[in-house]
Amino acid sequence: MKRIFYLIPPISVWFFAFFPYGKPIAAEPNAQPDRSQESSSERSTQQSVEESARLEREYLKKGEDHFFARRFGAALQWFRRAIDINPDNALAHAYTGDILLSLGEPDQALKHFRVAAELKSDPAPEYFRIGQIYYLKKEREQSEQYFKRALKSDPTLVEAHFYLGLLSYRMGRNREETLTHLKAFRAARPDFTDKEALNRAIALLE
């Protein structure tokens, strides 16, 4: 859904359409207003909005193409261009956060994930990423908070259970809480690449 401000032309467009050079035009008594400039301005504004929307889609698509080809530097430039056009492009913010996190810039990534989480109707992946960043920063309570938010938003994002299990263990919580999370993750991801280590950890806690 388009944001409301896209339907409103920039104030300068309207100002100079009616008041060229910043000075009002004196109207004759009973003169009919000239709608030709108004119509031209409306068409120009609409065309500008449509062109901006087209470029935004184009930049996002180019960014995705580079992203999935693992050309992250190139992808980052296109996502930033999409954000320049539309700061409310949640997907561009999410991709930008992923790239910055992979490039070792968690603080910058965090800013983009926060924006994406505010804008998206399904913010679970962004809550999860924010949780990961706080986990890396060893801010465990903050990390736990966001992994719980991720699960509440999307109960199928079971990777959050894995981190919550690790956090429960590191924060000295009771074993049952730790086991509940780790077992939930194991049940949902039987093909986990390091499942032998996971099984050993669960066995030690039981």
Coordinates of C-alpha atoms in Angstrom, one line a residue:
M1 CA 0.0 0.0 0.0
K2 CA 1.3 3.4 -1.0
R3 CA 2.1 5.8 1.8
I4 CA -0.1 8.9 2.0
F5 CA 2.7 11.4 1.3
Y6 CA 3.2 9.9 -2.1
L7 CA -0.2 11.3 -3.1
I8 CA 0.8 14.8 -2.0
P9 CA 3.0 16.8 -4.3
P10 CA 6.0 18.7 -2.8
I11 CA 4.9 22.0 -1.4
S12 CA 7.3 23.9 -3.7
V13 CA 5.5 22.4 -6.8
W14 CA 2.2 23.9 -5.7
F15 CA 3.8 27.2 -4.5
F16 CA 5.4 28.0 -7.8
A17 CA 2.5 26.7 -9.9
F18 CA 0.3 29.4 -8.4
F19 CA 2.8 32.0 -7.4
P20 CA 5.6 32.2 -10.0
Y21 CA 8.9 33.5 -8.6
G22 CA 7.3 33.6 -5.2
K23 CA 5.0 36.5 -6.0
P24 CA 1.2 36.2 -6.2
I25 CA -0.5 37.1 -9.5
A26 CA -3.1 39.8 -9.0
A27 CA -6.4 38.5 -10.2
E28 CA -8.9 40.8 -12.0
P29 CA -12.3 41.1 -10.3
N30 CA -14.7 38.3 -11.2
A31 CA -11.9 36.7 -13.3
Q32 CA -12.1 32.9 -13.8
P33 CA -9.1 31.1 -12.3
D34 CA -6.7 29.7 -14.9
R35 CA -6.7 25.9 -14.4
S36 CA -4.3 25.2 -17.2
Q37 CA -1.2 25.6 -15.0
E38 CA -2.9 23.6 -12.2
S39 CA -3.7 20.7 -14.6
S40 CA -0.1 20.8 -16.0
S41 CA 1.3 20.7 -12.5
E42 CA -0.8 17.8 -11.5
R43 CA 0.2 15.8 -14.5
S44 CA 3.9 16.6 -13.9
T45 CA 3.6 15.6 -10.3
Q46 CA 1.9 12.4 -11.1
Q47 CA 4.5 11.5 -13.7
S48 CA 7.3 12.3 -11.2
V49 CA 5.6 10.0 -8.6
E50 CA 5.2 7.2 -11.2
E51 CA 8.8 7.5 -12.3
S52 CA 10.1 7.4 -8.7
A53 CA 8.0 4.3 -8.0
R54 CA 9.4 2.6 -11.2
L55 CA 13.0 3.4 -10.3
E56 CA 12.4 2.2 -6.7
R57 CA 11.2 -1.2 -8.1
E58 CA 14.1 -1.3 -10.5
Y59 CA 16.7 -0.6 -7.9
L60 CA 15.2 -3.2 -5.5
K61 CA 15.2 -5.8 -8.2
K62 CA 18.8 -5.1 -9.2
G63 CA 19.8 -5.3 -5.5
E64 CA 18.1 -8.7 -5.1
D65 CA 19.8 -10.0 -8.2
H66 CA 23.2 -9.1 -6.8
F67 CA 22.3 -10.2 -3.3
F68 CA 21.4 -13.8 -4.4
A69 CA 24.5 -13.9 -6.6
R70 CA 26.4 -13.1 -3.4
R71 CA 27.7 -9.8 -4.9
F72 CA 26.9 -8.0 -1.6
G73 CA 28.9 -4.8 -2.3
A74 CA 27.0 -4.2 -5.5
A75 CA 23.7 -5.2 -3.9
L76 CA 24.2 -2.7 -1.1
Q77 CA 24.5 0.2 -3.5
W78 CA 21.2 -0.6 -5.2
F79 CA 19.3 -1.1 -1.9
R80 CA 20.6 2.2 -0.7
R81 CA 19.4 3.9 -3.9
A82 CA 16.0 2.4 -3.3
I83 CA 15.9 3.7 0.2
D84 CA 17.0 7.2 -1.0
I85 CA 13.8 7.2 -3.2
N86 CA 11.6 5.7 -0.5
P87 CA 12.9 5.7 3.1
D88 CA 9.9 3.5 4.0
N89 CA 11.0 0.6 1.8
A90 CA 11.0 -2.1 4.5
L91 CA 12.5 -4.8 2.2
A92 CA 15.4 -2.7 1.1
H93 CA 16.1 -1.9 4.8
A94 CA 16.0 -5.6 5.7
Y95 CA 18.4 -6.6 2.9
T96 CA 20.7 -3.7 3.8
G97 CA 20.8 -5.0 7.4
D98 CA 21.6 -8.5 6.3
I99 CA 24.5 -7.3 4.1
L100 CA 25.9 -5.0 6.8
L101 CA 25.7 -7.7 9.4
S102 CA 27.6 -10.1 7.1
L103 CA 30.2 -7.4 6.5
G104 CA 30.8 -7.1 10.2
E105 CA 29.0 -3.8 10.8
P106 CA 26.4 -4.9 13.4
D107 CA 25.6 -1.4 14.7
Q108 CA 24.8 -0.1 11.3
A109 CA 22.8 -3.2 10.5
L110 CA 20.8 -2.8 13.7
K111 CA 19.5 0.6 12.5
H112 CA 18.1 -0.9 9.3
F113 CA 16.6 -3.9 11.0
R114 CA 14.8 -1.6 13.5
V115 CA 13.3 0.5 10.6
A116 CA 12.3 -2.7 8.8
A117 CA 10.7 -4.1 11.9
E118 CA 8.6 -1.0 12.4
L119 CA 7.4 -0.9 8.8
K120 CA 6.7 -4.6 8.1
S121 CA 3.5 -6.4 8.9
D122 CA 5.6 -9.6 9.5
P123 CA 8.6 -8.4 11.5
A124 CA 9.7 -11.8 12.9
P125 CA 12.9 -12.1 10.7
E126 CA 14.0 -8.6 11.7
Y127 CA 13.4 -9.3 15.4
F128 CA 15.4 -12.5 15.0
R129 CA 18.3 -10.5 13.4
I130 CA 18.2 -7.9 16.1
G131 CA 18.3 -10.8 18.7
Q132 CA 21.4 -12.2 16.9
I133 CA 23.1 -8.8 17.0
Y134 CA 22.6 -8.4 20.7
Y135 CA 23.7 -12.0 21.2
L136 CA 27.0 -11.2 19.4
K137 CA 27.3 -8.0 21.5
K138 CA 26.8 -10.2 24.6
E139 CA 23.8 -8.1 25.6
R140 CA 21.9 -11.2 26.7
E141 CA 18.7 -9.7 28.2
Q142 CA 18.1 -7.6 25.1
S143 CA 18.9 -10.6 22.9
E144 CA 16.4 -12.8 24.8
Q145 CA 13.7 -10.1 24.5
Y146 CA 14.0 -10.0 20.7
F147 CA 14.1 -13.7 20.2
K148 CA 10.9 -14.0 22.2
R149 CA 9.4 -11.3 20.0
A150 CA 10.4 -13.2 16.9
L151 CA 8.7 -16.4 18.2
K152 CA 5.6 -14.5 19.2
S153 CA 5.4 -12.9 15.8
D154 CA 6.1 -16.2 14.0
P155 CA 6.0 -19.4 16.1
T156 CA 7.5 -21.3 13.1
L157 CA 10.8 -19.4 13.4
V158 CA 12.2 -22.2 15.6
E159 CA 15.8 -21.0 15.2
A160 CA 14.8 -18.5 17.9
H161 CA 14.4 -21.5 20.3
F162 CA 18.0 -22.5 19.6
Y163 CA 19.3 -19.1 20.7
L164 CA 16.9 -18.9 23.7
G165 CA 18.2 -22.3 24.8
L166 CA 21.8 -21.0 24.6
L167 CA 20.8 -17.8 26.4
S168 CA 19.0 -19.7 29.1
Y169 CA 22.1 -21.9 29.7
R170 CA 24.5 -18.9 29.7
M171 CA 22.3 -16.9 32.0
G172 CA 22.2 -19.7 34.5
R173 CA 18.5 -20.4 34.2
N174 CA 17.0 -23.8 35.2
R175 CA 17.7 -26.8 33.1
E176 CA 14.1 -27.4 32.1
E177 CA 13.8 -24.0 30.4
T178 CA 17.0 -24.7 28.5
L179 CA 15.9 -28.2 27.5
T180 CA 12.5 -27.0 26.4
H181 CA 14.0 -24.6 23.9
L182 CA 16.7 -26.9 22.6
K183 CA 14.3 -29.8 22.2
A184 CA 11.8 -27.6 20.4
F185 CA 14.5 -26.7 17.9
R186 CA 15.6 -30.3 17.5
A187 CA 12.1 -31.5 16.9
A188 CA 11.5 -28.9 14.2
R189 CA 15.0 -29.2 12.6
P190 CA 15.9 -32.9 12.5
D191 CA 18.4 -32.2 9.7
F192 CA 20.4 -29.6 11.7
T193 CA 24.0 -29.7 10.4
D194 CA 25.5 -30.0 13.9
K195 CA 22.8 -32.3 15.4
E196 CA 25.3 -34.6 17.0
A197 CA 26.6 -31.8 19.2
L198 CA 23.1 -30.7 19.9
N199 CA 22.1 -34.2 21.0
R200 CA 25.2 -34.4 23.3
A201 CA 24.3 -31.0 24.9
I202 CA 20.7 -32.1 25.5
A203 CA 21.9 -35.5 26.9
L204 CA 24.2 -33.7 29.4
L205 CA 21.4 -31.5 30.6
E206 CA 18.9 -34.3 31.1

